[in-house]
PDB file of C-alpha atoms in Angstrom:
ATOM      1  CA  MET A   1      22.273  36.329   5.482  1.00 47.00           C
ATOM      2  CA  GLY A   2      21.683  32.628   4.665  1.00 52.00           C
ATOM      3  CA  ARG A   3      20.190  31.162   1.540  1.00 61.00           C
ATOM      4  CA  GLN A   4      16.428  30.859   1.371  1.00 63.00           C
ATOM      5  CA  ARG A   5      15.057  27.392   0.853  1.00 64.00           C
ATOM      6  CA  GLN A   6      13.330  26.962  -2.466  1.00 79.00           C
ATOM      7  CA  PRO A   7      10.183  24.834  -2.261  1.00 84.00           C
ATOM      8  CA  GLU A   8      10.368  23.830  -5.929  1.00 90.00           C
ATOM      9  CA  ILE A   9      13.840  22.336  -5.381  1.00 90.00           C
ATOM     10  CA  ARG A  10      12.633  20.446  -2.308  1.00 93.00           C
ATOM     11  CA  GLU A  11       9.648  19.157  -4.293  1.00 95.00           C
ATOM     12  CA  ARG A  12      11.875  17.998  -7.166  1.00 96.00           C
ATOM     13  CA  LEU A  13      14.226  16.256  -4.707  1.00 96.00           C
ATOM     14  CA  LEU A  14      11.292  14.576  -2.991  1.00 96.00           C
ATOM     15  CA  GLU A  15       9.937  13.266  -6.297  1.00 96.00           C
ATOM     16  CA  VAL A  16      13.344  11.904  -7.351  1.00 96.00           C
ATOM     17  CA  CYS A  17      14.008  10.342  -3.939  1.00 96.00           C
ATOM     18  CA  THR A  18      10.553   8.740  -3.959  1.00 96.00           C
ATOM     19  CA  ASP A  19      11.215   7.321  -7.435  1.00 96.00           C
ATOM     20  CA  ALA A  20      14.547   5.956  -6.170  1.00 95.00           C
ATOM     21  CA  ALA A  21      12.940   4.351  -3.105  1.00 94.00           C
ATOM     22  CA  LEU A  22      10.234   2.729  -5.225  1.00 94.00           C
ATOM     23  CA  ALA A  23      12.867   1.415  -7.646  1.00 93.00           C
ATOM     24  CA  GLY A  24      15.378   0.133  -5.104  1.00 90.00           C
ATOM     25  CA  GLY A  25      13.799   0.161  -1.661  1.00 87.00           C
ATOM     26  CA  LEU A  26      14.174   2.523   1.252  1.00 86.00           C
ATOM     27  CA  PRO A  27      17.909   3.051   1.860  1.00 89.00           C
ATOM     28  CA  ASP A  28      19.611   3.063   5.248  1.00 86.00           C
ATOM     29  CA  ARG A  29      21.899   5.922   4.205  1.00 91.00           C
ATOM     30  CA  LEU A  30      21.371   9.136   2.240  1.00 94.00           C
ATOM     31  CA  GLU A  31      23.933   8.389  -0.466  1.00 95.00           C
ATOM     32  CA  PRO A  32      21.566   6.483  -2.785  1.00 94.00           C
ATOM     33  CA  PHE A  33      19.167   9.432  -2.675  1.00 95.00           C
ATOM     34  CA  ALA A  34      22.012  11.893  -3.267  1.00 95.00           C
ATOM     35  CA  VAL A  35      23.210   9.922  -6.301  1.00 95.00           C
ATOM     36  CA  ALA A  36      19.677   9.569  -7.710  1.00 95.00           C
ATOM     37  CA  SER A  37      18.966  13.272  -7.311  1.00 94.00           C
ATOM     38  CA  GLY A  38      22.368  14.467  -8.521  1.00 94.00           C
ATOM     39  CA  THR A  39      23.054  16.353  -5.325  1.00 93.00           C
ATOM     40  CA  SER A  40      24.860  15.760  -2.049  1.00 94.00           C
ATOM     41  CA  SER A  41      23.715  14.311   1.257  1.00 94.00           C
ATOM     42  CA  ARG A  42      24.420  17.730   2.749  1.00 95.00           C
ATOM     43  CA  MET A  43      21.965  19.395   0.359  1.00 93.00           C
ATOM     44  CA  LEU A  44      19.320  16.783   1.135  1.00 95.00           C
ATOM     45  CA  LEU A  45      19.744  17.554   4.818  1.00 94.00           C
ATOM     46  CA  TYR A  46      19.554  21.267   4.032  1.00 94.00           C
ATOM     47  CA  HIS A  47      16.155  20.798   2.384  1.00 94.00           C
ATOM     48  CA  PHE A  48      14.706  18.177   4.731  1.00 94.00           C
ATOM     49  CA  GLY A  49      16.459  18.789   8.052  1.00 93.00           C
ATOM     50  CA  THR A  50      17.253  15.196   9.007  1.00 92.00           C
ATOM     51  CA  LYS A  51      17.568  11.824   7.334  1.00 92.00           C
ATOM     52  CA  GLU A  52      14.459  10.650   9.205  1.00 90.00           C
ATOM     53  CA  ALA A  53      12.476  13.666   7.975  1.00 91.00           C
ATOM     54  CA  LEU A  54      13.477  12.882   4.391  1.00 94.00           C
ATOM     55  CA  LEU A  55      12.583   9.206   4.811  1.00 91.00           C
ATOM     56  CA  ARG A  56       9.183  10.145   6.286  1.00 89.00           C
ATOM     57  CA  ALA A  57       8.535  12.555   3.414  1.00 93.00           C
ATOM     58  CA  VAL A  58       9.492   9.870   0.878  1.00 93.00           C
ATOM     59  CA  LEU A  59       7.252   7.305   2.582  1.00 91.00           C
ATOM     60  CA  GLN A  60       4.331   9.717   2.665  1.00 90.00           C
ATOM     61  CA  ARG A  61       4.769  10.575  -1.020  1.00 94.00           C
ATOM     62  CA  ALA A  62       5.069   6.889  -1.942  1.00 93.00           C
ATOM     63  CA  ARG A  63       1.951   6.154   0.112  1.00 91.00           C
ATOM     64  CA  ALA A  64       0.021   8.893  -1.690  1.00 92.00           C
ATOM     65  CA  ARG A  65       1.022   7.343  -5.015  1.00 95.00           C
ATOM     66  CA  GLN A  66       0.097   3.861  -3.814  1.00 92.00           C
ATOM     67  CA  ARG A  67      -3.314   5.005  -2.614  1.00 92.00           C
ATOM     68  CA  ARG A  68      -3.966   6.744  -5.945  1.00 93.00           C
ATOM     69  CA  ASP A  69      -2.905   3.689  -7.955  1.00 94.00           C
ATOM     70  CA  TRP A  70      -4.571   1.027  -5.801  1.00 92.00           C
ATOM     71  CA  GLU A  71      -7.801   2.977  -5.373  1.00 93.00           C
ATOM     72  CA  ALA A  72      -7.956   3.137  -9.174  1.00 95.00           C
ATOM     73  CA  LEU A  73      -7.542  -0.651  -9.245  1.00 95.00           C
ATOM     74  CA  LEU A  74     -10.312  -1.156  -6.664  1.00 96.00           C
ATOM     75  CA  ARG A  75     -12.828   1.375  -7.949  1.00 95.00           C
ATOM     76  CA  VAL A  76     -16.216   0.180  -9.141  1.00 97.00           C
ATOM     77  CA  ARG A  77     -16.636  -0.068 -12.890  1.00 96.00           C
ATOM     78  CA  PRO A  78     -20.316   0.134 -13.890  1.00 92.00           C
ATOM     79  CA  ASP A  79     -20.218  -2.634 -16.503  1.00 93.00           C
ATOM     80  CA  GLU A  80     -17.929  -5.053 -14.640  1.00 95.00           C
ATOM     81  CA  ASP A  81     -18.614  -7.613 -11.937  1.00 95.00           C
ATOM     82  CA  TYR A  82     -16.605  -6.608  -8.876  1.00 96.00           C
ATOM     83  CA  ARG A  83     -15.025 -10.073  -8.692  1.00 96.00           C
ATOM     84  CA  THR A  84     -13.415  -9.317 -12.066  1.00 95.00           C
ATOM     85  CA  THR A  85     -12.259  -5.971 -10.687  1.00 96.00           C
ATOM     86  CA  LEU A  86     -10.709  -7.739  -7.683  1.00 97.00           C
ATOM     87  CA  ALA A  87      -8.919 -10.238  -9.928  1.00 95.00           C
ATOM     88  CA  ARG A  88      -7.411  -7.403 -11.966  1.00 94.00           C
ATOM     89  CA  ALA A  89      -6.580  -5.436  -8.803  1.00 96.00           C
ATOM     90  CA  TRP A  90      -4.680  -8.433  -7.408  1.00 96.00           C
ATOM     91  CA  ALA A  91      -2.597  -8.644 -10.568  1.00 95.00           C
ATOM     92  CA  GLY A  92      -1.818  -4.920 -10.286  1.00 94.00           C
ATOM     93  CA  MET A  93      -0.990  -5.085  -6.584  1.00 94.00           C
ATOM     94  CA  THR A  94       1.305  -8.087  -6.835  1.00 94.00           C
ATOM     95  CA  GLY A  95       2.770  -7.391 -10.276  1.00 92.00           C
ATOM     96  CA  PRO A  96       5.840  -5.214 -10.869  1.00 90.00           C
ATOM     97  CA  ALA A  97       3.971  -1.926 -10.380  1.00 89.00           C
ATOM     98  CA  GLY A  98       2.530  -3.051  -7.051  1.00 89.00           C
ATOM     99  CA  GLN A  99       5.641  -4.852  -5.816  1.00 88.00           C
ATOM    100  CA  ARG A 100       7.557  -1.587  -5.646  1.00 91.00           C
ATOM    101  CA  TYR A 101       5.120  -0.295  -3.035  1.00 89.00           C
ATOM    102  CA  LEU A 102       5.180  -3.541  -1.094  1.00 85.00           C
ATOM    103  CA  ALA A 103       8.977  -3.511  -0.948  1.00 83.00           C
ATOM    104  CA  VAL A 104       9.039   0.013   0.492  1.00 83.00           C
ATOM    105  CA  PHE A 105       6.267  -0.520   3.032  1.00 80.00           C
ATOM    106  CA  ASN A 106       7.380  -3.960   4.252  1.00 73.00           C
ATOM    107  CA  ARG A 107      10.008  -2.176   6.305  1.00 66.00           C
ATOM    108  CA  LEU A 108       7.288  -0.227   8.096  1.00 65.00           C
ATOM    109  CA  ARG A 109       5.180  -3.316   8.724  1.00 59.00           C
ATOM    110  CA  GLU A 110       8.157  -4.992  10.406  1.00 59.00           C
ATOM    111  CA  ASP A 111       9.045  -1.948  12.551  1.00 56.00           C
ATOM    112  CA  ALA A 112       7.476  -2.796  15.928  1.00 54.00           C
ATOM    113  CA  GLU A 113       8.221   0.677  17.299  1.00 57.00           C
ATOM    114  CA  GLN A 114       6.852   2.430  14.187  1.00 60.00           C
ATOM    115  CA  GLN A 115       9.476   5.157  14.499  1.00 72.00           C
ATOM    116  CA  LEU A 116       9.378   6.420  10.914  1.00 69.00           C
ATOM    117  CA  TRP A 117       5.586   6.530  10.691  1.00 71.00           C
ATOM    118  CA  PRO A 118       3.694   6.120  13.956  1.00 76.00           C
ATOM    119  CA  GLY A 119       0.355   4.445  13.315  1.00 74.00           C
ATOM    120  CA  PHE A 120       1.288   3.246   9.823  1.00 76.00           C
ATOM    121  CA  ARG A 121       0.145  -0.342  10.303  1.00 74.00           C
ATOM    122  CA  ARG A 122      -3.319   0.736  11.426  1.00 78.00           C
ATOM    123  CA  GLU A 123      -3.643   3.273   8.612  1.00 79.00           C
ATOM    124  CA  ALA A 124      -2.356   0.784   6.049  1.00 76.00           C
ATOM    125  CA  THR A 125      -5.166  -1.544   7.075  1.00 77.00           C
ATOM    126  CA  THR A 126      -8.151   0.707   7.608  1.00 84.00           C
ATOM    127  CA  ASP A 127      -7.751   2.980   4.597  1.00 85.00           C
ATOM    128  CA  TRP A 128      -8.590   0.129   2.187  1.00 88.00           C
ATOM    129  CA  LEU A 129     -11.844  -0.821   3.899  1.00 92.00           C
ATOM    130  CA  ALA A 130     -14.032   1.916   2.380  1.00 93.00           C
ATOM    131  CA  PRO A 131     -13.095   1.222  -1.278  1.00 94.00           C
ATOM    132  CA  LEU A 132     -13.576  -2.503  -0.705  1.00 96.00           C
ATOM    133  CA  GLN A 133     -16.960  -1.993   0.980  1.00 96.00           C
ATOM    134  CA  GLU A 134     -18.098   0.184  -1.912  1.00 96.00           C
ATOM    135  CA  GLY A 135     -17.063  -2.410  -4.462  1.00 96.00           C
ATOM    136  CA  LEU A 136     -18.387  -5.387  -2.548  1.00 96.00           C
ATOM    137  CA  ARG A 137     -21.715  -3.576  -2.095  1.00 95.00           C
ATOM    138  CA  THR A 138     -22.240  -4.020  -5.863  1.00 95.00           C
ATOM    139  CA  ILE A 139     -22.356  -7.801  -5.357  1.00 94.00           C
ATOM    140  CA  GLY A 140     -24.377  -7.527  -2.172  1.00 93.00           C
ATOM    141  CA  ARG A 141     -21.518  -8.299   0.227  1.00 94.00           C
ATOM    142  CA  PRO A 142     -20.101  -5.080   1.765  1.00 95.00           C
ATOM    143  CA  ASP A 143     -19.816  -7.022   5.025  1.00 94.00           C
ATOM    144  CA  LEU A 144     -16.888  -8.974   3.537  1.00 96.00           C
ATOM    145  CA  ALA A 145     -14.520  -5.986   3.242  1.00 95.00           C
ATOM    146  CA  THR A 146     -12.538  -6.943   6.360  1.00 95.00           C
ATOM    147  CA  LEU A 147     -12.260 -10.552   5.220  1.00 96.00           C
ATOM    148  CA  VAL A 148     -11.158  -9.583   1.702  1.00 96.00           C
ATOM    149  CA  LEU A 149      -8.566  -7.206   3.111  1.00 94.00           C
ATOM    150  CA  ALA A 150      -7.279  -9.869   5.514  1.00 94.00           C
ATOM    151  CA  VAL A 151      -6.942 -12.362   2.662  1.00 96.00           C
ATOM    152  CA  VAL A 152      -5.133  -9.778   0.495  1.00 95.00           C
ATOM    153  CA  ARG A 153      -2.709  -8.985   3.319  1.00 90.00           C
ATOM    154  CA  GLY A 154      -2.149 -12.635   4.198  1.00 92.00           C
ATOM    155  CA  LEU A 155      -1.534 -13.713   0.622  1.00 95.00           C
ATOM    156  CA  ILE A 156       0.846 -10.787   0.073  1.00 92.00           C
ATOM    157  CA  VAL A 157       2.844 -11.888   3.131  1.00 88.00           C
ATOM    158  CA  ASP A 158       2.813 -15.459   1.781  1.00 93.00           C
ATOM    159  CA  LEU A 159       3.976 -14.282  -1.644  1.00 92.00           C
ATOM    160  CA  ASP A 160       6.740 -12.187  -0.093  1.00 87.00           C
ATOM    161  CA  ALA A 161       7.925 -15.103   2.056  1.00 89.00           C
ATOM    162  CA  THR A 162       7.725 -17.878  -0.532  1.00 94.00           C
ATOM    163  CA  GLY A 163       7.803 -16.263  -3.961  1.00 91.00           C
ATOM    164  CA  ASP A 164       5.305 -18.948  -5.050  1.00 96.00           C
ATOM    165  CA  THR A 165       3.297 -16.753  -7.405  1.00 95.00           C
ATOM    166  CA  ASP A 166       1.339 -19.576  -9.064  1.00 96.00           C
ATOM    167  CA  ARG A 167       0.086 -21.069  -5.784  1.00 97.00           C
ATOM    168  CA  VAL A 168      -0.793 -17.695  -4.264  1.00 97.00           C
ATOM    169  CA  ASP A 169      -2.524 -16.495  -7.447  1.00 96.00           C
ATOM    170  CA  ARG A 170      -4.603 -19.705  -7.494  1.00 97.00           C
ATOM    171  CA  ALA A 171      -5.583 -19.162  -3.862  1.00 97.00           C
ATOM    172  CA  TRP A 172      -6.704 -15.599  -4.656  1.00 97.00           C
ATOM    173  CA  ALA A 173      -8.686 -16.750  -7.715  1.00 95.00           C
ATOM    174  CA  THR A 174     -10.429 -19.419  -5.650  1.00 96.00           C
ATOM    175  CA  PHE A 175     -11.253 -16.940  -2.916  1.00 96.00           C
ATOM    176  CA  VAL A 176     -12.626 -14.330  -5.326  1.00 96.00           C
ATOM    177  CA  ALA A 177     -14.761 -16.947  -7.083  1.00 93.00           C
ATOM    178  CA  GLU A 178     -16.485 -17.662  -3.761  1.00 92.00           C
ATOM    179  CA  LEU A 179     -17.393 -14.035  -3.098  1.00 90.00           C
ATOM    180  CA  GLY A 180     -21.023 -13.181  -3.559  1.00 70.00           C
ATOM    181  CA  GLU A 181     -22.109 -16.671  -2.606  1.00 60.00           C
ATOM    182  CA  PRO A 182     -24.667 -16.855   0.192  1.00 53.00           C
ATOM    183  CA  PRO A 183     -23.136 -17.016   3.676  1.00 54.00           C
ATOM    184  CA  LEU A 184     -22.413 -20.484   4.999  1.00 50.00           C
ATOM    185  CA  THR A 185     -24.591 -21.700   7.831  1.00 49.00           C
ATOM    186  CA  SER A 186     -23.805 -24.289  10.435  1.00 44.00           C
ATOM    187  CA  GLY A 187     -26.521 -26.606   9.116  1.00 48.00           C
ATOM    188  CA  ARG A 188     -28.253 -26.552  12.498  1.00 46.00           C
ATOM    189  CA  PRO A 189     -31.657 -25.027  12.956  1.00 49.00           C
ATOM    190  CA  PRO A 190     -31.618 -21.721  14.810  1.00 47.00           C
ATOM    191  CA  THR A 191     -31.979 -22.032  18.539  1.00 48.00           C
ATOM    192  CA  SER A 192     -35.080 -20.517  20.012  1.00 47.00           C
ATOM    193  CA  ALA A 193     -34.792 -17.684  22.479  1.00 44.00           C
ATOM    194  CA  ARG A 194     -35.296 -18.747  26.076  1.00 38.00           C
TER     195      ARG A 194
END
């Protein structure tokens, strides 16, 4: 009769492996996880089945943590202008606490076949729209959620590629300062219906 799997051990291993991935990135081999958790690659496979299953579990746990942390950054604060909230959120997302998530999930963004997490890129985009709409509604601009998200994603890619924190932070500050302004018009009078 074989040993019974113990869910509490699997849970502990998953937490430790997630911590390790957030500290050092998603490894290509199991050894970094084995070292971090004080066990063997064989025991990790025993509890998770395959390397890919462990990596998926780690990514899902890291994503749950990221959503918890970033939703807290983006949530509406009753006595604070949402532009101030967005400025603070940017600092949290791109600072050391946020960078650990970005480092782990960059690998998924670059995976054209999305083998580890099918549909990740879509989910990683659409799940931020609702909190942004809610916050932007407080300044009368919920319609800008897609634009704000696109700017966040674009500036994060820029920051990752260039490392030019000062320039990217200035761009974000300029963008946020413009939010809540009335929409730009073309300057032409509206055309009449024919």
